[in-house]
Coordinates of C-alpha atoms in Angstrom, one line a residue:
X452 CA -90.5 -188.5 24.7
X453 CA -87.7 -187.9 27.0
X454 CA -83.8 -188.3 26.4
X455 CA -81.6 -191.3 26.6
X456 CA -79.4 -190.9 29.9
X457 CA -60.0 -144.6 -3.9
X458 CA -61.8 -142.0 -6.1
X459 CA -62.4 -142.9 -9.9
X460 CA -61.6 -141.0 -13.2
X461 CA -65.1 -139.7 -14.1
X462 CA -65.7 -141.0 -17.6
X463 CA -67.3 -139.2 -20.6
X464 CA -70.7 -139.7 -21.8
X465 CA -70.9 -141.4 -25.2
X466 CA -73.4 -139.9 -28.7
X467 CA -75.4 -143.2 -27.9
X468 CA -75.5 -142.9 -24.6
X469 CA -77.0 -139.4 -24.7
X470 CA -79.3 -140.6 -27.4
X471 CA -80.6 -143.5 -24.9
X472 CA -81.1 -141.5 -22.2
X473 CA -83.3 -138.3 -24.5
X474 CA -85.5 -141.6 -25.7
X475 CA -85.7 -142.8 -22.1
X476 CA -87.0 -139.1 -20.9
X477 CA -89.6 -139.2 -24.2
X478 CA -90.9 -142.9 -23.3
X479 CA -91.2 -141.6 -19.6
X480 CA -92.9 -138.2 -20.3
X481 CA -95.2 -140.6 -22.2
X482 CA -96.1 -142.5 -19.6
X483 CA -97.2 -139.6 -17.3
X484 CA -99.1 -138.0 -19.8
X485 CA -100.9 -141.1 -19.4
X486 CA -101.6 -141.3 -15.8
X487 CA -102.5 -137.3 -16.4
X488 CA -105.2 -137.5 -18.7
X489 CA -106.6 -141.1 -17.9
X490 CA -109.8 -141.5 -16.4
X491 CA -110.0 -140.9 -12.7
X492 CA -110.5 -143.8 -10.5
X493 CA -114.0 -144.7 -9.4
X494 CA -114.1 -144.6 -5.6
X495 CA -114.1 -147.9 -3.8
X496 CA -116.9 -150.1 -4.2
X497 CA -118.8 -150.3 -1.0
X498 CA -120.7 -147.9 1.9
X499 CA -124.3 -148.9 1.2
X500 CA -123.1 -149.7 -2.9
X501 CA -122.9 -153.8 -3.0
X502 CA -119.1 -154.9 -4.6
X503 CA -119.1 -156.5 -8.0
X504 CA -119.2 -160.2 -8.3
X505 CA -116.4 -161.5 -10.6
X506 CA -117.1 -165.1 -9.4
X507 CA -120.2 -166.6 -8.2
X508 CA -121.3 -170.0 -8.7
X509 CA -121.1 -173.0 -6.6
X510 CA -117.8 -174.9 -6.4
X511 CA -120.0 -178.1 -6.8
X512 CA -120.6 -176.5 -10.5
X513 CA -117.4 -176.3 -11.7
X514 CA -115.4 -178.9 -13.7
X515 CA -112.4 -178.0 -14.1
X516 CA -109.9 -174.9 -12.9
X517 CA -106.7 -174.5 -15.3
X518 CA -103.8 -172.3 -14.3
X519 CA -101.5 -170.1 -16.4
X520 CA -98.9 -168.9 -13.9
X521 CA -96.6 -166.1 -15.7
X522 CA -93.3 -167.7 -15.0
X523 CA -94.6 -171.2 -14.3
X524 CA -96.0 -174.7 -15.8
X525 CA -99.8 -174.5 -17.0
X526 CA -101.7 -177.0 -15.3
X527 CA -105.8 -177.8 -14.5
X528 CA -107.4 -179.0 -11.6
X529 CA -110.0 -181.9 -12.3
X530 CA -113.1 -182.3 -10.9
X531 CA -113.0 -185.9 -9.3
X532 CA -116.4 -186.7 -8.0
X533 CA -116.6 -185.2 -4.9
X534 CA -113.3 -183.3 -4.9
X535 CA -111.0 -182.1 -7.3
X536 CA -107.5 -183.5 -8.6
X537 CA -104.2 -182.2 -10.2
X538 CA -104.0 -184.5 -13.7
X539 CA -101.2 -186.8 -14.3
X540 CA -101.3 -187.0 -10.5
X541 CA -105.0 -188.2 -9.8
X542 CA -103.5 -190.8 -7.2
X543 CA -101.9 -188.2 -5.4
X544 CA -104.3 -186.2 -2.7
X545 CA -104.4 -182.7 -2.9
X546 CA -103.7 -179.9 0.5
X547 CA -106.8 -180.1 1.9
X548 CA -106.8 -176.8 3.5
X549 CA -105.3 -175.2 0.2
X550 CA -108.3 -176.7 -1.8
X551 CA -110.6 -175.3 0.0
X552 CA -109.4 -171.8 0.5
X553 CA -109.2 -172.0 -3.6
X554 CA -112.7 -173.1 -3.9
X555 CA -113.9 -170.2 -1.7
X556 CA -112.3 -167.6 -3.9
X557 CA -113.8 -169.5 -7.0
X558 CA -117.4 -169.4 -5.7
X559 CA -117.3 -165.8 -4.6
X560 CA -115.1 -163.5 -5.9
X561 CA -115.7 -159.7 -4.8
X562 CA -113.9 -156.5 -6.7
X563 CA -112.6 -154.3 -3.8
X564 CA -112.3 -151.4 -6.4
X565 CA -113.4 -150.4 -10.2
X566 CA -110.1 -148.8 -10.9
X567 CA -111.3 -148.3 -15.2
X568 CA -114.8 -148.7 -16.0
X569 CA -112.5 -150.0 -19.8
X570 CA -109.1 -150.6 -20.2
X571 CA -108.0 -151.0 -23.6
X572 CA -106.4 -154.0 -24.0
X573 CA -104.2 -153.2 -27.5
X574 CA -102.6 -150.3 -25.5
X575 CA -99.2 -152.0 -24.8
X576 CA -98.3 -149.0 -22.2
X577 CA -101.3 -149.4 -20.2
X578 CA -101.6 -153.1 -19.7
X579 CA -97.4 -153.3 -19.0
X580 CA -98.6 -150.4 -16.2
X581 CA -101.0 -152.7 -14.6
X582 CA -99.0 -155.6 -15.2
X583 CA -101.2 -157.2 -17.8
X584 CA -98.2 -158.0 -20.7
X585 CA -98.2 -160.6 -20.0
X586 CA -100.7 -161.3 -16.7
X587 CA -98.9 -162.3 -13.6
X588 CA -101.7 -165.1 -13.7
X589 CA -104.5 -166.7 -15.6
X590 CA -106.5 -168.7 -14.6
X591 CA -109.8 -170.2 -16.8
X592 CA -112.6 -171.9 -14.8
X593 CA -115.3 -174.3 -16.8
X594 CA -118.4 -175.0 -15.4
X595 CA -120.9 -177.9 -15.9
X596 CA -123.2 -176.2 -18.7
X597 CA -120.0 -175.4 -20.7
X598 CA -119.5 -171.8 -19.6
X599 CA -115.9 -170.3 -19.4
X600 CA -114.1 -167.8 -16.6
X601 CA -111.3 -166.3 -17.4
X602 CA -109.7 -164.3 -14.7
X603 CA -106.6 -162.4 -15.2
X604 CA -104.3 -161.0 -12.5
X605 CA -101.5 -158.1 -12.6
X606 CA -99.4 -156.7 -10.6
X607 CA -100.0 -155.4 -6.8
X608 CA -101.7 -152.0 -6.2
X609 CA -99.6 -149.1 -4.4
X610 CA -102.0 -149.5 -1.4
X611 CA -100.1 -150.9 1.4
X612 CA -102.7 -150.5 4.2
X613 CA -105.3 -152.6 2.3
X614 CA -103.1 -154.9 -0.2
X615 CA -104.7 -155.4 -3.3
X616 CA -103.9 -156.5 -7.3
X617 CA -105.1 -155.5 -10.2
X618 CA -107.5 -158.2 -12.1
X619 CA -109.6 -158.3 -15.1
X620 CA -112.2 -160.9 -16.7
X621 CA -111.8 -162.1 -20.2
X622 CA -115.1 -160.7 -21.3
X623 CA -115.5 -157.2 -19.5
X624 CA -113.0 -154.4 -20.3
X625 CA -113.7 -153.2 -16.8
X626 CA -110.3 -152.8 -14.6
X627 CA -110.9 -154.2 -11.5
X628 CA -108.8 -154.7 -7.9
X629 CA -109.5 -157.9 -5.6
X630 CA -107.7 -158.5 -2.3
X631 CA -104.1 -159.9 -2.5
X632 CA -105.0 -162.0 -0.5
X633 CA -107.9 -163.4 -2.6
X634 CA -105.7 -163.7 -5.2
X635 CA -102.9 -165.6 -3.3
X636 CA -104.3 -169.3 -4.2
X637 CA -104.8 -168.3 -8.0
X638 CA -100.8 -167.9 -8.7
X639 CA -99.9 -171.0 -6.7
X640 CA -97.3 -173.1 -9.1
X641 CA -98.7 -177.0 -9.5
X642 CA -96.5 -178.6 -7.4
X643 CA -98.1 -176.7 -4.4
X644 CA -101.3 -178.4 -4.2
X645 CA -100.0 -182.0 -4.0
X646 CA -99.9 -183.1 -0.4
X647 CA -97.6 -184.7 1.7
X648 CA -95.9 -185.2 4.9
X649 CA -94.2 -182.2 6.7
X650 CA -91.2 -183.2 9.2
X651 CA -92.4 -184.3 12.6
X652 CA -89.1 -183.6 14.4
X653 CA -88.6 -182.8 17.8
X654 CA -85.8 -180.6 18.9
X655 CA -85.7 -181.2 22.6
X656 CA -84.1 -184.5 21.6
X657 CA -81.0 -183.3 19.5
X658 CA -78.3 -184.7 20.8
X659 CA -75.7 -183.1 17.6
X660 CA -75.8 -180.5 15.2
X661 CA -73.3 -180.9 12.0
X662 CA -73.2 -178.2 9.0
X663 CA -71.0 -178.7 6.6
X664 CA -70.6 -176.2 2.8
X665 CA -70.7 -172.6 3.0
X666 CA -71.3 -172.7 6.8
X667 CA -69.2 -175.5 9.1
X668 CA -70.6 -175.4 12.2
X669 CA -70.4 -178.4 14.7
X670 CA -72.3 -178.8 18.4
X671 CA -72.9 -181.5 20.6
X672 CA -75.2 -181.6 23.6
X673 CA -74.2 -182.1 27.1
X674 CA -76.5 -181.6 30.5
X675 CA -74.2 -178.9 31.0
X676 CA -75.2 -177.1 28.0
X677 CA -74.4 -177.5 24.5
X678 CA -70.8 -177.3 23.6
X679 CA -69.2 -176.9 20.1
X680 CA -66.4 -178.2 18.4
X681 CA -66.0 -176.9 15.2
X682 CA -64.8 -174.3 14.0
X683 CA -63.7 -173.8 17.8
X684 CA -64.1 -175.4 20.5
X685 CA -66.0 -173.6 22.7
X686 CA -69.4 -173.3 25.4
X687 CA -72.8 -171.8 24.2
X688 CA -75.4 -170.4 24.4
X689 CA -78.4 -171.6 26.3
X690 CA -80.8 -169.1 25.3
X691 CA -79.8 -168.8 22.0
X692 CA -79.4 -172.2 21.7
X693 CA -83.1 -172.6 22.7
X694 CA -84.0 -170.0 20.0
X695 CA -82.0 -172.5 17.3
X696 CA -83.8 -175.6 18.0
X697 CA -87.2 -174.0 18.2
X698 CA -86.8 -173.0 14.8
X699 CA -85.7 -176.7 14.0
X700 CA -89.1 -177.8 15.6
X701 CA -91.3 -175.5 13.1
X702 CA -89.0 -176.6 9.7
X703 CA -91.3 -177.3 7.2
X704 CA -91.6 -177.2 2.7
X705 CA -94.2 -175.9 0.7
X706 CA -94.5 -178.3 -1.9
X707 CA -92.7 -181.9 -3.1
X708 CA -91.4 -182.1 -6.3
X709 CA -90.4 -185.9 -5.9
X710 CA -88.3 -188.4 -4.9
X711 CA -84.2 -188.0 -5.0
X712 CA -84.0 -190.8 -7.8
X713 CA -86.6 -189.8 -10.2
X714 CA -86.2 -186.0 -10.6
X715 CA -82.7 -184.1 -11.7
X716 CA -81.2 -182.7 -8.5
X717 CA -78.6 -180.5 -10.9
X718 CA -81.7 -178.7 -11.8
X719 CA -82.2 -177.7 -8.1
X720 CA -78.5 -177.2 -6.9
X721 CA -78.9 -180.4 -4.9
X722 CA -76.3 -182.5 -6.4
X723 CA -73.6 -180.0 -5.1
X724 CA -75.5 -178.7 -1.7
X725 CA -74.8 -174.8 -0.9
X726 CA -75.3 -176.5 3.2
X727 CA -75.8 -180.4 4.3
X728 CA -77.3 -180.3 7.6
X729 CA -77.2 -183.7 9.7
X730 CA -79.6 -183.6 12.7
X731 CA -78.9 -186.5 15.2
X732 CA -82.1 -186.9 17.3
X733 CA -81.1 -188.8 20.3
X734 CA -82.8 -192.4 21.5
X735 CA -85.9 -192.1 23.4
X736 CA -88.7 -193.6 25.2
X737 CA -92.0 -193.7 24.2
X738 CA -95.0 -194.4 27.2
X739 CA -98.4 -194.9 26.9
X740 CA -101.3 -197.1 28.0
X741 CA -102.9 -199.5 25.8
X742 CA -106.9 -200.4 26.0
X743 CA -107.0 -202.3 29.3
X744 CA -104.6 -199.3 31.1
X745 CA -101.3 -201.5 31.2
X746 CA -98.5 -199.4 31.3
X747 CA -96.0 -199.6 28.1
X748 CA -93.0 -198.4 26.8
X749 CA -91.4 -198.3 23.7
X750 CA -87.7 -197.7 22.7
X751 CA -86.8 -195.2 19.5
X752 CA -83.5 -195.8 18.7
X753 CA -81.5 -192.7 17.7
X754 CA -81.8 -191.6 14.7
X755 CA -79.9 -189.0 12.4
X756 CA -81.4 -186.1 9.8
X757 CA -79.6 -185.0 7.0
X758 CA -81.1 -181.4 5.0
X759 CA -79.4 -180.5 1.9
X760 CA -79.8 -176.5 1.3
X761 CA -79.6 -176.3 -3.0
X762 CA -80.4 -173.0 -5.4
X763 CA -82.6 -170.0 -4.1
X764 CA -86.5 -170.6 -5.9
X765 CA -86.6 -167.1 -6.9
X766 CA -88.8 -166.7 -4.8
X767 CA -87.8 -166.4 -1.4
X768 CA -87.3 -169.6 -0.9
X769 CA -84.9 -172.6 -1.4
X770 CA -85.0 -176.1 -3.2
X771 CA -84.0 -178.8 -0.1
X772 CA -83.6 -182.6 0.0
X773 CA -84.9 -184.4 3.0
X774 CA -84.9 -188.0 3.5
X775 CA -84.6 -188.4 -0.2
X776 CA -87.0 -186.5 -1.1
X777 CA -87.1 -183.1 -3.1
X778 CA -89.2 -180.3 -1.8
X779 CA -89.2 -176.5 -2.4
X780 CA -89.0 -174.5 1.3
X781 CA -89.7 -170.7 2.0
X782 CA -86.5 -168.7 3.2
X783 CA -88.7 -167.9 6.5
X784 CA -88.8 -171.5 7.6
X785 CA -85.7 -173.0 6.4
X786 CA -83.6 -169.3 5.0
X787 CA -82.2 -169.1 9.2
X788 CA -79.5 -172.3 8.2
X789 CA -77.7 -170.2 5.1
X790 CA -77.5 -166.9 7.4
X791 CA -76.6 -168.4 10.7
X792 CA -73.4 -166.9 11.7
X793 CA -71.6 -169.7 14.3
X794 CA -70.1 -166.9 16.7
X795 CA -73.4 -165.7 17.3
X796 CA -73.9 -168.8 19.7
X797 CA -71.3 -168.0 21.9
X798 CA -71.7 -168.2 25.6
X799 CA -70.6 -164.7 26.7
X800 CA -70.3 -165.5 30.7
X801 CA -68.3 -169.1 31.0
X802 CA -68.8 -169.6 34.5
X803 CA -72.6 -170.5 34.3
X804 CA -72.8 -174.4 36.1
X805 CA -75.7 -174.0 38.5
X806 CA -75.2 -174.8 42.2
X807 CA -77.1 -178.1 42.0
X808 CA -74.9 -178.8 38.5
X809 CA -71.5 -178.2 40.5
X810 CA -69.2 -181.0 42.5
X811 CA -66.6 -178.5 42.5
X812 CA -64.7 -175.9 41.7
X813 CA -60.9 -175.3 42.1
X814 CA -59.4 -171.9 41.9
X815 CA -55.7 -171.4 41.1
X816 CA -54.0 -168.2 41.5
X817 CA -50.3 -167.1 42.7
X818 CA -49.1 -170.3 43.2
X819 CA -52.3 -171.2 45.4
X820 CA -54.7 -173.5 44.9
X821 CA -58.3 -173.6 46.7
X822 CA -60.4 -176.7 46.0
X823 CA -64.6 -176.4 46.8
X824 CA -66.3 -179.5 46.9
X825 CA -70.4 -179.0 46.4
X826 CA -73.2 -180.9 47.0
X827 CA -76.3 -180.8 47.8
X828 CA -78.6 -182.2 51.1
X829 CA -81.5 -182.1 51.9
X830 CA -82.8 -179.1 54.3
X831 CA -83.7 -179.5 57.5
X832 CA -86.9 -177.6 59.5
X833 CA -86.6 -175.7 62.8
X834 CA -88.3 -178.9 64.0
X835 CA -85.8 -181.7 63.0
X836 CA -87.9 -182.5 59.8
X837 CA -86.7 -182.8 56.3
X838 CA -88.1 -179.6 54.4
X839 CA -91.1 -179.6 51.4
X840 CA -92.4 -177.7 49.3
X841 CA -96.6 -176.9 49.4
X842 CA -96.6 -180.2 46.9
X843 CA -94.5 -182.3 49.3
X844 CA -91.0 -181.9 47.7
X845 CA -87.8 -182.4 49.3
X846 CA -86.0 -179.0 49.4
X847 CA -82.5 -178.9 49.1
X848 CA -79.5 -176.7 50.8
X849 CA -76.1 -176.4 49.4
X850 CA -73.4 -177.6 51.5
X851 CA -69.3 -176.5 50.7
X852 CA -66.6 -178.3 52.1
X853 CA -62.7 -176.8 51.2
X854 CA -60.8 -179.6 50.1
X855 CA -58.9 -181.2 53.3
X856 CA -61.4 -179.9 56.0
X857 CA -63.1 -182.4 57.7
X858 CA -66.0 -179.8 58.4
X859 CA -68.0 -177.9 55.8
X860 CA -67.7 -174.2 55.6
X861 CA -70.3 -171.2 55.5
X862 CA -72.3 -171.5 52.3
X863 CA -73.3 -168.4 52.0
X864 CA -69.9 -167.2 51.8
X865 CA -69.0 -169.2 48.8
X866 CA -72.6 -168.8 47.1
X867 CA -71.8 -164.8 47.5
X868 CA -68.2 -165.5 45.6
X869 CA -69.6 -167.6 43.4
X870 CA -72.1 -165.3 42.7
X871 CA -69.4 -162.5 41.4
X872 CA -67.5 -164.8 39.5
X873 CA -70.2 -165.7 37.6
X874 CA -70.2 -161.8 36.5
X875 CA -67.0 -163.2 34.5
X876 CA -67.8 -162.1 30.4
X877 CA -65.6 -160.6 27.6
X878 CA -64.8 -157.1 27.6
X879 CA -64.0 -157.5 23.7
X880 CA -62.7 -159.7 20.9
X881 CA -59.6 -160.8 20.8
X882 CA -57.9 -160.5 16.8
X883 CA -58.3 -163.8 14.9
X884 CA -54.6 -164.2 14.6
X885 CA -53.8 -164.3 18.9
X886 CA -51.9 -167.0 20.0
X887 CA -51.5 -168.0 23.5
X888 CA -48.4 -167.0 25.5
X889 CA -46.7 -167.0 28.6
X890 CA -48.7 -168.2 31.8
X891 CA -51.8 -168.6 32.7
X892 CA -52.1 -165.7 35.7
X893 CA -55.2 -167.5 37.5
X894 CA -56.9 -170.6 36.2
X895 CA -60.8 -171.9 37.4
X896 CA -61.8 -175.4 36.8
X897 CA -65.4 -176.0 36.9
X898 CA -66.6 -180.0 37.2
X899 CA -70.0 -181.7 37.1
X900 CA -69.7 -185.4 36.7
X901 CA -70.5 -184.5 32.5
X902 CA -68.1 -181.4 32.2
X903 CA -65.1 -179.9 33.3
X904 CA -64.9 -176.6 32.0
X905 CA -61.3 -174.9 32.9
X906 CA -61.3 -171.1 32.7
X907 CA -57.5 -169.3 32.1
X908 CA -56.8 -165.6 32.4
X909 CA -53.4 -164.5 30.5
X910 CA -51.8 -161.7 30.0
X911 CA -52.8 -159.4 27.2
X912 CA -51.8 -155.8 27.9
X913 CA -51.8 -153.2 30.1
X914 CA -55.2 -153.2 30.8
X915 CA -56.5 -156.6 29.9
X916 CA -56.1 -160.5 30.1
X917 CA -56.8 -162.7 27.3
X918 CA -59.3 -165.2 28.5
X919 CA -59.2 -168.7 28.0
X920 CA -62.7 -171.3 27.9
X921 CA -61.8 -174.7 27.3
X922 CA -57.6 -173.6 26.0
X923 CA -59.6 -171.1 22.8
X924 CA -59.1 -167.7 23.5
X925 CA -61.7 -165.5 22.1
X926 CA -62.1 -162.7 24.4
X927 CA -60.0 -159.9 26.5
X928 CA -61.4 -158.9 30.4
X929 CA -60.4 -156.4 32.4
X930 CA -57.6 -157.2 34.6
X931 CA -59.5 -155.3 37.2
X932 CA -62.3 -157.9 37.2
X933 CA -59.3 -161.2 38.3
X934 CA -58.4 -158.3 41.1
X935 CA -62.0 -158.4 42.4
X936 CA -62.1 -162.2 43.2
X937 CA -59.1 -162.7 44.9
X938 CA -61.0 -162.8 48.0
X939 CA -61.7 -166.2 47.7
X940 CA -63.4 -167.5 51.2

């Protein structure tokens, strides 16, 4: 699709206080007298040993798999014929790709490690240490002859090179470890498995950016660049610009927990957004062919996004409203819009208009004014010919004409200047509370027929002029640096 033209009084220690803290030392002393005298681990299964199976049947076996998340909703997966549902949502489908990393864990489940040959499950201490009391996880799998799985899974192991967590099986008083990562679709909350439609939005065609809440941040797009207006007015940009809407391109959620009327959006933080986002995509044009290769087009009229930022999930992640609907959303897709810092976006070197994006530019200084009018022709050969490319494409010169000269002037000369002007970027910040004052001691007016951006350097002190993008001042520069353009051609 393309666009649409002090030091504190140290405080005495209480009786209970000292009490607390000698029961504290006792509990703790007891705990490494544990891990002293406890068994020692059994190496890793493996090296010509084959791993214990805590799982293996065939997924086309099993009838049901019910979950037990520690700080969750209990819920089973159905078998449905040929697949499996989630009940009291049988009409809904589930992730296909989820389901079927689930099932491969369920058929084959490997131990990495026997960690306890028996763990004694009445010994409160020991299962809190492996993060048994109560399991992070459980999760019971019934098969077609009536047989029963239970798995249960603790917390993760110290090892950080090969990530693993501590599991058991209902039956066996075995201590076992199995891949985090095998574990991963055993803990998943029930909402996660219902499917749905991510966002298809394309960045490219943003034509405005609005945040409003804890963050007010405002930006509109120009061919110049984009520009915003709130909570300054003020260039920025490209590049990191570029960087924003790429990670607009990849938002996505995790699960939906329903539409905006039928669930409680105080339960989420959605009736009071922390951040409302409204995306306005621009129109665009749609081409294609249809069966018997006639051209078409199709007009999309613009459209505009709104994203509603509520409470944190606990879990690094955030509850979000998007076109009415309700969806949780990990912090590392959508967490960049509750940390993004407006100033950060601010284009540090104003006088960026390519040569083939500038009509003109007029430089004022000392009561003299110089006006360049640019444009662009196309080049000419040795030969008298109009220059290509290797694919047959015009090249273009730039051509410079001073304002009032019936000639135009040496190009190179002005591309030079123009080439140390564009050097021009803040030395420093200016304080929040600086207000313009005085005269402007050299203004620069860029113009493209979408823009005119008008550059001012006033004085600061000594050393330093306040500079001036658009009337906001926001950065100091060396006065040396106006000195060093005055050469004008």
């Amino acid at each position: 699709m393309e666009k649409v033209p002090r030091k504190k009084e140290k405080k005495r220690i209480g009786g209970k206080t000292i009490l607390l803290i000698l029961l504290c030392c006792i509990a703790a002393a007891g705990v490494g007298a544990y891990f002293l005298n406890r068994p020692a681990p059994l190496p890793p299964l493996g090296g010509g040993e084959e791993k214990t199976l805590l799982l293996s049947r065939p997924a086309e076996e099993i009838v049901s798999i019910a979950f037990s998340p520690a700080d969750g909703v209990a819920y089973p997966l159905l078998r449905q014929e040929e697949t499996f549902v989630l009940m009291g949502y049988e009409d809904t489908p589930l992730k296909t790709l989820s389901l079927d990393e689930l099932l491969m864990s369920v058929e084959e489940l490997p131990a990495e490690t026997v960690v306890l040959p028996e763990l004694n499950r009445s010994d409160e201490l020991s299962m809190a240490v492996f993060g048994f009391s109560p399991a992070q996880g459980r999760v019971v799998i019934t098969y077609t002859d009536g047989e029963k799985k239970e798995l249960l899974l603790g917390n993760l192991t110290p090892d950080t090179e090969k990530p693993q967590r501590y599991c058991m099986l209902g039956n066996d008083p075995a201590l076992y470890t199995i891949l985090a990562s095998d574990a991963i679709p055993f803990l998943r909350e029930m909402d996660y498995w219902l499917e749905f439609t991510q966002p298809k939005l394309d960045a490219s065609l943003l034509d405005r950016i609005e945040i409003t809440g804890d963050v007010i941040w405002s930006a509109f797009y120009t061919p110049s660049g984009w520009q915003m207006e709130a909570p300054v007015s003020y260039p920025l940009s490209t590049v990191r610009m570029d960087a924003l809407l790429d990670k607009i391109s990849a938002i996505g959620f995790e699960s939906l927990l329903g539409d905006a009327d039928k669930v409680n959006l105080a339960l989420y933080g959605l009736d009071a957004p922390a951040l409302t986002v409204r995306l306005t995509q621009a129109a665009s044009v749609i081409t294609g062919q249809t069966a018997d290769g006639q051209d078409v087009t199709l007009p999309v009229p613009a459209t505009v996004y709104t994203l509603c930022l509520g409470d944190e999930t606990g879990k690094s992640g955030v509850y979000a409203l998007w076109e009415n609907k309700v969806y949780k959303a990990s912090n590392f897709l959508l967490g960049f819009w509750k940390t993004l810092n407006p100033m950060d976006y601010l284009l540090q070197t104003p006088i960026n208009f390519l040569v083939n994006n500038l009509s003109a530019l007029t430089f004022r200084v000392n009561g003299q004014t110089r006006r360049y009018e640019v444009r662009m022709v196309e080049g000419i050969t040795e030969n008298n010919q109009i220059a290509t490319d290797e694919y047959g494409r015009v090249l273009y010169d730039c051509a410079v004409r001073k304002a009032g000269d019936t000639q135009d002037m040496d190009a190179e000369a002005f591309l030079s200047w123009y080439t140390r002007l564009a050097s021009l970027s803040g030395d420093g910040r200016l304080p929040d509370d600086f207000v313009l004052a005085g005269e402007s001691r050299c203004t620069i007016l860029l113009e493209n027929e979408n823009w005119t951006r008008k550059i001012d350097f006033y004085p600061y002190d000594a050393l330093h002029d306040a500079l001036a993008v658009d009337g906001a001042a926001l950065y100091y520069v060396q006065k040396t640096w106006l000195d060093g353009v005055m050469d004008a051609p």
